Coordinates of C-alpha atoms and ligand atoms in Angstrom, one line a residue:
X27 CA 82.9 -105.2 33.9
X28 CA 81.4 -102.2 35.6
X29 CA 81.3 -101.2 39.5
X30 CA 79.2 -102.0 42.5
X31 CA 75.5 -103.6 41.6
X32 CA 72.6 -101.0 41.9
X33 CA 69.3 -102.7 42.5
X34 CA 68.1 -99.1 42.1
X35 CA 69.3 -99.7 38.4
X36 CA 67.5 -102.5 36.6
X37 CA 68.2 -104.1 33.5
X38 CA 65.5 -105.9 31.0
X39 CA 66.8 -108.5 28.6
X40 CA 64.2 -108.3 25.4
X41 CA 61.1 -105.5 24.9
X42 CA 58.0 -107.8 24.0
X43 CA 54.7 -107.8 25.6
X44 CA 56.3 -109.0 29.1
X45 CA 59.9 -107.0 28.8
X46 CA 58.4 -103.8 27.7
X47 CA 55.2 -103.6 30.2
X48 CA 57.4 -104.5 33.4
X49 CA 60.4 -101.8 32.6
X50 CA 57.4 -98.9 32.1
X51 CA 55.8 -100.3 34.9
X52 CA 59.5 -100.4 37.5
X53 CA 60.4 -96.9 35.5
X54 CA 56.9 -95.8 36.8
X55 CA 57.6 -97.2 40.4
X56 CA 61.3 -94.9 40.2
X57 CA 63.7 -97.3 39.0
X58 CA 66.2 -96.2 36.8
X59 CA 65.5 -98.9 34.0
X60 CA 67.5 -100.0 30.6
X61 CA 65.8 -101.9 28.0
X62 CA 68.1 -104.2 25.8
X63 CA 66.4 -105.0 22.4
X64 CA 68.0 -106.9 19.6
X65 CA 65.0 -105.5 17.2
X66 CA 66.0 -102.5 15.7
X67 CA 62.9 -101.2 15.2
X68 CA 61.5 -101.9 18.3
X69 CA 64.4 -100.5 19.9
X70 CA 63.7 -97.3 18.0
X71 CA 60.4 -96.9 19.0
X72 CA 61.0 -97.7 22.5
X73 CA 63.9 -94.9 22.7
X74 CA 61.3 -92.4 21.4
X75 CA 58.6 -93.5 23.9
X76 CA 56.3 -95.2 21.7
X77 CA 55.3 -98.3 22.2
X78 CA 55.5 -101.1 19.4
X79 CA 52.8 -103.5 20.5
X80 CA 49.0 -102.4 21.3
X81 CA 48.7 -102.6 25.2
X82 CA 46.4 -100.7 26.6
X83 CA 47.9 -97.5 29.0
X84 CA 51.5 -98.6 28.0
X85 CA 51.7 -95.7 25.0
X86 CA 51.0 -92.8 27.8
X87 CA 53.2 -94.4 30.3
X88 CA 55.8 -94.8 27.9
X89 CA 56.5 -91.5 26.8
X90 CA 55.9 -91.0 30.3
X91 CA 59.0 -92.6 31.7
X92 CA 61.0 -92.2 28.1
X93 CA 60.7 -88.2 28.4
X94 CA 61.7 -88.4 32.7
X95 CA 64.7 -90.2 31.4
X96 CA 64.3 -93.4 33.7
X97 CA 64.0 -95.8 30.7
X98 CA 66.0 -95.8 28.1
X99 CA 66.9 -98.2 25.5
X100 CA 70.0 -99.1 24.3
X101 CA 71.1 -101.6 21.8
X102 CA 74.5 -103.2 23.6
X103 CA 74.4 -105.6 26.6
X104 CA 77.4 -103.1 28.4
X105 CA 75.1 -100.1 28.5
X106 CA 72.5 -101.8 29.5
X107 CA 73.7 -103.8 32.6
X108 CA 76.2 -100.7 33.5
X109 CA 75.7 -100.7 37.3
X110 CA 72.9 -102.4 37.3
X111 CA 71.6 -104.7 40.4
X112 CA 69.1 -106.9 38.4
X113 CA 69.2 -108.0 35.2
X114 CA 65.2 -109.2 33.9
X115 CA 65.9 -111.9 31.0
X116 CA 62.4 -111.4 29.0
X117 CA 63.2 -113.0 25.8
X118 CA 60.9 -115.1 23.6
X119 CA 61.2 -119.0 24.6
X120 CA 59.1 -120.3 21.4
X121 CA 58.1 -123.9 21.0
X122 CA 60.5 -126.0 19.1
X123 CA 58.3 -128.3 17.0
X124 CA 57.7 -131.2 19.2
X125 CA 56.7 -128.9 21.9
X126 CA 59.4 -127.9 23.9
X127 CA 60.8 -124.8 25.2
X128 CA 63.5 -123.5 22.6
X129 CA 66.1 -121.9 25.6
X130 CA 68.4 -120.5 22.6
X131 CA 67.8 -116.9 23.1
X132 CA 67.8 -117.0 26.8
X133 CA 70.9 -118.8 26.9
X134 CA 72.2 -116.3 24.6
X135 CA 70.9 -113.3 26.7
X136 CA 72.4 -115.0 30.1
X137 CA 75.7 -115.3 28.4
X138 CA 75.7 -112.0 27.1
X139 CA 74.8 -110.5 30.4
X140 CA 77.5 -112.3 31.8
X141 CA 79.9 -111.0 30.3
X142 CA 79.3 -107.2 31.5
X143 CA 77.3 -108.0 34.6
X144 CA 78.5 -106.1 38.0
X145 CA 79.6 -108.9 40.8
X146 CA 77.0 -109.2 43.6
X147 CA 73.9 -108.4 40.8
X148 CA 71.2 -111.1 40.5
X149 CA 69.8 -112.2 36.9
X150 CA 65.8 -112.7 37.3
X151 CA 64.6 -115.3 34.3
X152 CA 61.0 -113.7 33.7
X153 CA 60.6 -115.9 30.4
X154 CA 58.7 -119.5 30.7
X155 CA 61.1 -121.6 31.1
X156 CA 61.0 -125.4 31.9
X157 CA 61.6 -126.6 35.6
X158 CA 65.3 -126.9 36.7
X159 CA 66.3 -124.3 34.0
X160 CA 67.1 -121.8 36.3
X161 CA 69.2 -124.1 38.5
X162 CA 70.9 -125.2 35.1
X163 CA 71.7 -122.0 34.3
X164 CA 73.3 -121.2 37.4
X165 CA 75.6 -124.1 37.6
X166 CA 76.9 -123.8 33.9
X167 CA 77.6 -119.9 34.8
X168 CA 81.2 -118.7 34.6
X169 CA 80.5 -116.1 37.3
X170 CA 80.5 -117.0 40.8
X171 CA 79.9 -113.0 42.3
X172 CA 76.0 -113.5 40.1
X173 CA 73.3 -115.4 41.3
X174 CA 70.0 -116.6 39.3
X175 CA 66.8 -116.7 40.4
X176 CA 63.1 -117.2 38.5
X177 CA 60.8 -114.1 38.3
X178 CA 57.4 -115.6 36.3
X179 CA 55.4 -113.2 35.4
X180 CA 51.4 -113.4 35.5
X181 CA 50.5 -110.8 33.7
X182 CA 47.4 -111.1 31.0
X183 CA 47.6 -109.3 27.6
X184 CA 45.0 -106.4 27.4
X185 CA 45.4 -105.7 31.3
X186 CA 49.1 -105.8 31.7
X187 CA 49.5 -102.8 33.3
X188 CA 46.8 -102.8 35.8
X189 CA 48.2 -106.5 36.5
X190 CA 51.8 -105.5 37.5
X191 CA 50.7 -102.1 39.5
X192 CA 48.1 -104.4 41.3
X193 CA 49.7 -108.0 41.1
X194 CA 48.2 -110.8 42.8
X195 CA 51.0 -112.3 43.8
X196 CA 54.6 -111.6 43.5
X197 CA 56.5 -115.2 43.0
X198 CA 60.5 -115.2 43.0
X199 CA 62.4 -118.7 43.4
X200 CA 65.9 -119.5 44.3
X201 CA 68.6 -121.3 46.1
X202 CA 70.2 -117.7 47.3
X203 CA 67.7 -116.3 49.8
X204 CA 69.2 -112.7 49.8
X205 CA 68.7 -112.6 45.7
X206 CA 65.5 -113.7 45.8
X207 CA 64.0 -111.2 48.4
X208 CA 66.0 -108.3 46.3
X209 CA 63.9 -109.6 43.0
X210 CA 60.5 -109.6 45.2
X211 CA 61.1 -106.1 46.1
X212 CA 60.9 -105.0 42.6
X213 CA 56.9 -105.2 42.2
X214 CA 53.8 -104.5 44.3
X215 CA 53.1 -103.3 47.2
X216 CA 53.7 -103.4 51.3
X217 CA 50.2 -106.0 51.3
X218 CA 51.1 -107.9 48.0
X219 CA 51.3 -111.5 48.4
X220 CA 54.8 -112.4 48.1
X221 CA 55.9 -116.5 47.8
X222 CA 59.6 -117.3 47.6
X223 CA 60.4 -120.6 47.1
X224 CA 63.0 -122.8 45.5
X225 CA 63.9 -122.0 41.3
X226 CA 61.8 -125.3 40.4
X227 CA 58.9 -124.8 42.3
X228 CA 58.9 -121.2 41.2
X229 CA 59.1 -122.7 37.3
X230 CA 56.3 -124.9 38.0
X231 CA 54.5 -122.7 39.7
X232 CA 54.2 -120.6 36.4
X233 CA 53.4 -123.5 34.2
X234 CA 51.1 -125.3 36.2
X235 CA 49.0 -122.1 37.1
X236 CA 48.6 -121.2 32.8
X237 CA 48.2 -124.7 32.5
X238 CA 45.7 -125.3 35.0
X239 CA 43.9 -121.8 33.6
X240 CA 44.1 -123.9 30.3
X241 CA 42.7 -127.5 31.5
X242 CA 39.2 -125.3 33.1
X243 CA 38.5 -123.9 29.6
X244 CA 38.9 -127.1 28.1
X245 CA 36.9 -129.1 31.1
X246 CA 34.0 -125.9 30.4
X247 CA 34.0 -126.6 26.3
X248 CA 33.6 -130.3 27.2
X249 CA 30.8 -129.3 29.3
X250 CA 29.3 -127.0 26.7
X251 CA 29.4 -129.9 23.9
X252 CA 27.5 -131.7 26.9
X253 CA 25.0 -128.6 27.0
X254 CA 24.1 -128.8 23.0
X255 CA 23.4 -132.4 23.8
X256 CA 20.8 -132.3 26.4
X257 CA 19.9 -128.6 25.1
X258 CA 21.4 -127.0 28.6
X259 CA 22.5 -123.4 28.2
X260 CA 26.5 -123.8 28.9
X261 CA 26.3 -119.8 30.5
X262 CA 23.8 -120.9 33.0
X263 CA 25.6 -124.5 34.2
X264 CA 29.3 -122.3 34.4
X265 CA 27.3 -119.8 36.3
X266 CA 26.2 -122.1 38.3
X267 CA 29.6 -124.1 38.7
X268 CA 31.0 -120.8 39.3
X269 CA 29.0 -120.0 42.3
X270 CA 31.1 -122.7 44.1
X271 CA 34.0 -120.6 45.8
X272 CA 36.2 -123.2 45.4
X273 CA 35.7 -123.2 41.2
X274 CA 35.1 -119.4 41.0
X275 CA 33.8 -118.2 37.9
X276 CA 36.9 -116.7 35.8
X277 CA 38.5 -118.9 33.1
X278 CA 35.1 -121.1 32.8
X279 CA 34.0 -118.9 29.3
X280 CA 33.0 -121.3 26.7
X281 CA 33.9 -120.7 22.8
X282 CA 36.7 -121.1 20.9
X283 CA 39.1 -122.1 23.5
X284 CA 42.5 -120.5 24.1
X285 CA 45.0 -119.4 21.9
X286 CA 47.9 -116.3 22.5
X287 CA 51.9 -116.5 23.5
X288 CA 51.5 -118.5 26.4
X289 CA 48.6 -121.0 26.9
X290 CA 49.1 -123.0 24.0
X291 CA 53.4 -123.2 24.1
X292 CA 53.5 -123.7 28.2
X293 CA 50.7 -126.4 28.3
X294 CA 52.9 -128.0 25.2
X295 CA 56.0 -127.2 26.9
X296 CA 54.9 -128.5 30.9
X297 CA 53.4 -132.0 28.9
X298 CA 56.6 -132.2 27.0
X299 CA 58.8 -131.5 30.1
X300 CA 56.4 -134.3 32.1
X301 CA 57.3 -137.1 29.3
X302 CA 61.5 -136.1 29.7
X303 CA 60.8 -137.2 33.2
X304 CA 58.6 -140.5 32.3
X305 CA 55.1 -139.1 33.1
X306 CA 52.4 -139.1 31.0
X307 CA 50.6 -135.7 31.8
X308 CA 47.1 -137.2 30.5
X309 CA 45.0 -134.0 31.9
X310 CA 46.9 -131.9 29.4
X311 CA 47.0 -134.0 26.2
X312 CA 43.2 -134.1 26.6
X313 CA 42.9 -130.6 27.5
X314 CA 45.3 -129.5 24.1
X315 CA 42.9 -131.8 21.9
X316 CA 39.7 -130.6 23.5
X317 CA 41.4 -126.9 22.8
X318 CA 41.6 -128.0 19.0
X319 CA 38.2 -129.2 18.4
X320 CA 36.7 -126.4 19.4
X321 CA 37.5 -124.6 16.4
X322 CA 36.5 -127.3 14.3
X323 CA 33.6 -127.5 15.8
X324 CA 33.3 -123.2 15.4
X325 CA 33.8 -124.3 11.5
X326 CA 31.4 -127.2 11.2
X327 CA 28.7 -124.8 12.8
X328 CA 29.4 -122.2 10.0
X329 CA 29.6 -125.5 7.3
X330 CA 25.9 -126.6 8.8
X331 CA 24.7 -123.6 8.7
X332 CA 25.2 -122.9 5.0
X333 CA 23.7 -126.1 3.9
X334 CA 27.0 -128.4 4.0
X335 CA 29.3 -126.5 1.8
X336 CA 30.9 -123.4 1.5
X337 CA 31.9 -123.1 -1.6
X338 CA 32.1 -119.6 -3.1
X339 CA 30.3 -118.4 0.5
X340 CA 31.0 -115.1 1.9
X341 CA 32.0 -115.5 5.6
X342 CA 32.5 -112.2 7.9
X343 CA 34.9 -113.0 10.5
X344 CA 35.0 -110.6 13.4
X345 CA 37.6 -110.1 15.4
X346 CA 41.9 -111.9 14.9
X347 CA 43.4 -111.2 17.9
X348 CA 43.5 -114.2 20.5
X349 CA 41.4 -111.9 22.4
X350 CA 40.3 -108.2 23.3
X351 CA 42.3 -105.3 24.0
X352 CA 45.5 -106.3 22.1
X353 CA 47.4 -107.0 18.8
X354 CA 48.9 -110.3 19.4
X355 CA 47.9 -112.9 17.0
X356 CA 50.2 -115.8 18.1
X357 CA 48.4 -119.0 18.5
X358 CA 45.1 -116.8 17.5
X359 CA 42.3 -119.4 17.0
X360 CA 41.2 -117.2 14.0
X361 CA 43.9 -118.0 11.9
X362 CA 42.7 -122.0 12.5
X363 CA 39.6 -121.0 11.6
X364 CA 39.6 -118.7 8.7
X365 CA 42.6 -121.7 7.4
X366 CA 39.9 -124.2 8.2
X367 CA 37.1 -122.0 5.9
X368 CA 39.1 -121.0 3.3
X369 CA 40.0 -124.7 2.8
X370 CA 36.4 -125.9 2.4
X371 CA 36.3 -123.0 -0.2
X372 CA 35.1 -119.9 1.3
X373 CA 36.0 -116.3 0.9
X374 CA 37.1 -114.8 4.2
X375 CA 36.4 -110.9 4.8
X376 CA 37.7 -110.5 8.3
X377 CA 38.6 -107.5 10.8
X378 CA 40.0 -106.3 14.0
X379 CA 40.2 -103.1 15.8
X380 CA 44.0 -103.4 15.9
X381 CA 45.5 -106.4 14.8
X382 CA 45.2 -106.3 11.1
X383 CA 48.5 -104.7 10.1
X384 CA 50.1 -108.2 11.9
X385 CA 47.4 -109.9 10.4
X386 CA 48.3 -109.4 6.8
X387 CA 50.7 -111.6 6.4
X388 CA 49.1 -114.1 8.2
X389 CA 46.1 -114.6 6.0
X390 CA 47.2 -113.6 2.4
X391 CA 44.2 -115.1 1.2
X392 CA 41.1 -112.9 3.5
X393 CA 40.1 -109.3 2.7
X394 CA 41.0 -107.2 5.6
X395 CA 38.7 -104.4 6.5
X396 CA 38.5 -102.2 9.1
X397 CA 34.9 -101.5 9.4
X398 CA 32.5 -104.4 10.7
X399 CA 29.8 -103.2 8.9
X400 CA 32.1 -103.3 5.7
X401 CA 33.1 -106.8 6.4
X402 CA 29.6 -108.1 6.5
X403 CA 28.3 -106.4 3.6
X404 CA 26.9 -109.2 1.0
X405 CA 28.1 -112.0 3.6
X406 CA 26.4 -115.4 4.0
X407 CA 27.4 -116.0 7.1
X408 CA 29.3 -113.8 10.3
X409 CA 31.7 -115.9 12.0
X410 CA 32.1 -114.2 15.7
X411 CA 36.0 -114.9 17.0
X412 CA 37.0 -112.5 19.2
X413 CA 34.6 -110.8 22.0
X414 CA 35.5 -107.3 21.2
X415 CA 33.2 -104.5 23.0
X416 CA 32.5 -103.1 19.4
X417 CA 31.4 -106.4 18.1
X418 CA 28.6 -106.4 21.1
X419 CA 27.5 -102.9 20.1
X420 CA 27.1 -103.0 16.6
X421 CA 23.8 -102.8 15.3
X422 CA 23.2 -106.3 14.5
X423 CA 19.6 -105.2 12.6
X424 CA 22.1 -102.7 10.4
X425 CA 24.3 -106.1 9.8
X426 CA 21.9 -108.6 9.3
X427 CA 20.3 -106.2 6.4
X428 CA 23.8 -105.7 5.0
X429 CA 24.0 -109.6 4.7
X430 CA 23.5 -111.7 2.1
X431 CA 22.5 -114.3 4.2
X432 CA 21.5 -114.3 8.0
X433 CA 23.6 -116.7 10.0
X434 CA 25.6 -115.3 12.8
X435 CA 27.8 -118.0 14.6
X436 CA 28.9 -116.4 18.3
X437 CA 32.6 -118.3 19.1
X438 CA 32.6 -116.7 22.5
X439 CA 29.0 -116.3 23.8
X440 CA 29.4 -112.6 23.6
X441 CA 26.0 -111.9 22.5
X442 CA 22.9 -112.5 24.3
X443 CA 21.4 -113.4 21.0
X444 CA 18.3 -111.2 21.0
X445 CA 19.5 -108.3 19.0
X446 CA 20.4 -110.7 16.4
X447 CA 17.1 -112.5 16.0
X448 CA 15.1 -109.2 16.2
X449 CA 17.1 -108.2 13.6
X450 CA 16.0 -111.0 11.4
X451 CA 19.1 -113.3 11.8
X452 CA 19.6 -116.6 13.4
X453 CA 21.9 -117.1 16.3
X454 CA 24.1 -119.9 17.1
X455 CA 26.4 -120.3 19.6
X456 CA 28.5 -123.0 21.8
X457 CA 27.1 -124.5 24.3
X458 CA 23.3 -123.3 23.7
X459 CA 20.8 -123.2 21.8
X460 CA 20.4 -122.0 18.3
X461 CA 17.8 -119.0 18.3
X462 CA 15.7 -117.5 15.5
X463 CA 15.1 -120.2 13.4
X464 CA 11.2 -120.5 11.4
X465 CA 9.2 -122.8 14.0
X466 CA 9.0 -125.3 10.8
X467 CA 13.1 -125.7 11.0
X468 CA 13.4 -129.6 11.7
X469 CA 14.0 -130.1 15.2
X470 CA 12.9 -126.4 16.4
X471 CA 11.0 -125.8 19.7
X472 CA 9.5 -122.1 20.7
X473 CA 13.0 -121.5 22.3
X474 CA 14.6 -122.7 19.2
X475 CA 16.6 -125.8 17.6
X476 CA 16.8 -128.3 20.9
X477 CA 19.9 -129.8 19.7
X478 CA 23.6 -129.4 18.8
X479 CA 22.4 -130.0 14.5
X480 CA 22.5 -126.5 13.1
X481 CA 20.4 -126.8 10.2
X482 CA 20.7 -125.2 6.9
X483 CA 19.7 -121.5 7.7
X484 CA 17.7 -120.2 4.3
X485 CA 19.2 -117.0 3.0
X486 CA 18.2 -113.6 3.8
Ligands
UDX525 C1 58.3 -113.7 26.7 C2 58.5 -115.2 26.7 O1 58.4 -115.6 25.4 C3 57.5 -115.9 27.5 O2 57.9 -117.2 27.7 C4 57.4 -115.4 28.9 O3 56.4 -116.0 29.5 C5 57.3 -113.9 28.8 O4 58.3 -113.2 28.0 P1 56.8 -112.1 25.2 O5 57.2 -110.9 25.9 O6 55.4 -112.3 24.8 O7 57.1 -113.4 26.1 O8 57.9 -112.4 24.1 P2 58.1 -111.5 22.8 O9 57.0 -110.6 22.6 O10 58.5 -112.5 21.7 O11 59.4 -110.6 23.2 C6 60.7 -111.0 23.3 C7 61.5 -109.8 22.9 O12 62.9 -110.1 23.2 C8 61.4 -109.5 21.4 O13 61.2 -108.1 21.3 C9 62.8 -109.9 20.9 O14 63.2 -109.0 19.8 C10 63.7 -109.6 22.1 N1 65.0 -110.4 22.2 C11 65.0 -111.7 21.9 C12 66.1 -109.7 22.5 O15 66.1 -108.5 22.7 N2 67.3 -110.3 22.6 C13 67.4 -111.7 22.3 O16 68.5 -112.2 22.4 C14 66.2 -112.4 21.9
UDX526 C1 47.8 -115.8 30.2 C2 47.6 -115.9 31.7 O1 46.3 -115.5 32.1 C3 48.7 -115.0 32.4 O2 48.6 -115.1 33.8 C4 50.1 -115.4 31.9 O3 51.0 -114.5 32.5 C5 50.1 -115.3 30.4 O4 49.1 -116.1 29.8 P1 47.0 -114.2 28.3 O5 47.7 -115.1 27.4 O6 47.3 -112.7 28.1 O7 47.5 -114.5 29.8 O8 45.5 -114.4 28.1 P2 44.2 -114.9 29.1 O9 43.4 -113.8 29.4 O10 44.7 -115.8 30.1 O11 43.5 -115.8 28.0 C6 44.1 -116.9 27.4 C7 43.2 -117.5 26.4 O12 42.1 -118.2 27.0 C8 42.7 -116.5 25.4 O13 42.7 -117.1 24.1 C9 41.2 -116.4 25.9 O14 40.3 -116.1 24.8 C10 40.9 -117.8 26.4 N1 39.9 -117.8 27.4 C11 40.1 -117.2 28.6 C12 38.7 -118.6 27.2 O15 38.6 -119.3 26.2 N2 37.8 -118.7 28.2 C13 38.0 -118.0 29.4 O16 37.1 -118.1 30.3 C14 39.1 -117.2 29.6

């Protein structure tokens, strides 16, 4: 056991997309910062400044901090917490398979820490965990001179950095008032928000607002199915929605639905958690069941299209990531729906900007290209999964001549539609109206097919 706690040394327990980001970011903001990483390869990247997931800024920062000495990472718990005031637990808590939060690796991380941790330093519990966790953890602990408290983090994939320079909020719960305040000195600013509250409140606090975030996509894809019904245009009514201050226009895009790290296992976890304590958490079910239709409804669009069976049909997907501007693939709805298309017999050519090294072993079964124009070459049909920037720019005249068919099906409204049908194809997407269809296509008005049947489109 080392000497006197440092809060001007900080320790982080695990370096994945929420460890890694918030010791560049406090090595950035002058904390002397150690990273504990079981990974060795991780580790090894980390110690040479590089960073091993795509985030965007974190590979410059990085080096950064790496090179200036103030983060370093080490492979034992004793280096790691030597001196150190806090002690970040950022480990994975994975679903176990009925849902709920599998605490194994931070249980293992707390005891760990334990073990070396200065007396007077406070561990923060940045992963998910479920409510009265933190408490829990406390009570079971062997050391008296450390305290616990619960650090959520709120940061977004693809903007993590800008999210923890400029956070919202900062949200620290805890029964010790002095630990607590120590923690919510560690990020923002003199004007941040700052709530400190009790350990549960603080745990639901970061479940119920990704589960909230969650239950609005899945009320807005209920709305959209509503939309191809009554031949609405879902953009315009969540436009409209969104003009209401008190709805706000974030978190109401229509498509696919959510996938990534979190959504998926918190809303999972926080329903599971609800039914341990008797309660039937009805919002969520129903929004987790709306969440999984909507890529079998992305699939039966595709299936439509190309005349009720896609046997031997080419299908471009673009874009594997759970969305822009990163890598992670966990919970992606494109592995559902390239599953869901190779199953009804189609072959998958797919791509992503940066996630198809992760995506390789993921979907043994696609051809993995890195050039969009590549992947659509000779394809029946373009399956649009992930709203990446290049996806909007290509030259959808170019890609519609490279097809073999002309169907484009848009899983997150990213288009505006237009330079597909100038280009010869026909555009569907969720929650409006299919565009570019022959006037004579059953069901068709001048603005297009009025309702939610996508008919057979011809080929090219
Ligand atoms: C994690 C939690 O999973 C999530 O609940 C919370 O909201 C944020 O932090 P994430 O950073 O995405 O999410 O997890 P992951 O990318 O899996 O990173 C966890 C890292 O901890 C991995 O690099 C893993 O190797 C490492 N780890 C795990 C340790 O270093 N020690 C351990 O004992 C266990
Ligand atoms: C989320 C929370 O936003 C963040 O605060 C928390 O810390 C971790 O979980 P992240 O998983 O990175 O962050 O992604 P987010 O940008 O929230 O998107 C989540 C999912 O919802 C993605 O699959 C995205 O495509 C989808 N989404 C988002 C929609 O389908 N429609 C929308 O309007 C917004």
């Amino acid at each position: 056991m080392t000497s006197e706690a440092d809060d001007q040394i900080i320790c982080i327990i695990g370096a994945g997309y929420v460890g890694l980001v918030t010791a560049a970011r406090l090595a950035e903001a002058g904390r002397e910062v150690r990273v504990v990483e079981v990974d060795a390869d991780r580790r090894a990247a980390v110690a040479v400044g590089l960073s091993p997931i795509f985030e965007p800024g974190l590979d410059e920062l990085l080096s950064a901090v790496v090179a200036s000495g103030r983060l370093r990472a080490v492979e034992t718990m004793k280096e790691g917490v030597a001196g150190a005031g806090i002690v970040i637990v950022a480990v994975g808590t994975p679903p176990t398979h009925d849902g709920e939060a599998d605490l194994s690796q931070v249980r293992l991380a707390v005891d760990q820490a334990l073990a070396e941790v200065a007396p007077g330093a406070v561990i923060a519990i940045k992963s998910t965990v479920p409510p009265e966790t933190t408490r829990a953890l406390g009570r079971d602990s062997t050391r008296q001179d450390v305290t616990f408290v619960m650090f959520p983090e709120f940061l977004r994939e693809g903007s993590a950095l800008e999210d923890l320079r400029h956070p919202s909020r900062v949200v620290v719960g805890g029964e010790d008032v002095a630990a607590v305040r120590r923690v919510a000195a560690l990020l923002g600013g003199p004007d941040t928000t700052r709530l400190l509250c009790d350990s549960v409140s603080a745990e639901l606090i970061k479940y119920g607002s990704n589960a909230f975030l969650a239950t609005k996509i899945s009320f807005i894809n209920e709305m959209a199915q509503l939309c191809e019904l009554t031949g609405a245009d879902i953009e315009k009514v969540a436009d409209g929605m969104g003009l209401d201050p008190r709805i706000g226009r974030s978190f109401l895009g229509a498509g696919l639905g959510w996938g990534g790290s979190c959504f998926p296992k918190d809303v999972r976890a926080l329903e599971t958690s609800a039914g341990y304590h008797g309660q039937s958490f009805w919002l969520l079910k129903a929004a987790i069941e709306v969440n999984s239709q909507q890529r079998r409804r992305f699939t039966a669009k595709l299936l439509r299209g190309l005349g009720g069976s896609l046997e031997g049909r080419r299908i471009a997907i673009l874009g594997l990531a759970f969305k822009p501007f990163t890598d992670d693939l966990r919970q992606a709805p494109a592995l559902e729906v390239v599953r869901q298309l190779e199953d009804l017999g189609a072959q998958i050519v797919a791509t992503d900007p940066v996630a198809l090294d992760r995506a390789r072993s993921l979907l043994p079964r696609a051809t993995l290209v890195a050039d969009p124009y590549e992947a659509v070459t000779g394809a029946d049909a373009v399956g649009l999964v992930t709203e990446w920037p290049v996806y909007r720019e290509l030259d959808w005249g170019r890609a519609i001549g490279l097809m073999r068919g002309r169907l484009v099906v848009d899983g997150r409204n990213c288009l505006d539609g237009t330079d597909v049908t100038e280009g010869g194809g026909v555009y569907v997407s969720m929650g409006r109206r299919t565009r570019g269809l022959p006037p004579q296509a059953p069901g068709s008005t001048a603005e297009g097919v009025y309702s939610s049947t996508v008919p057979p489109v011809p080929l090219g």
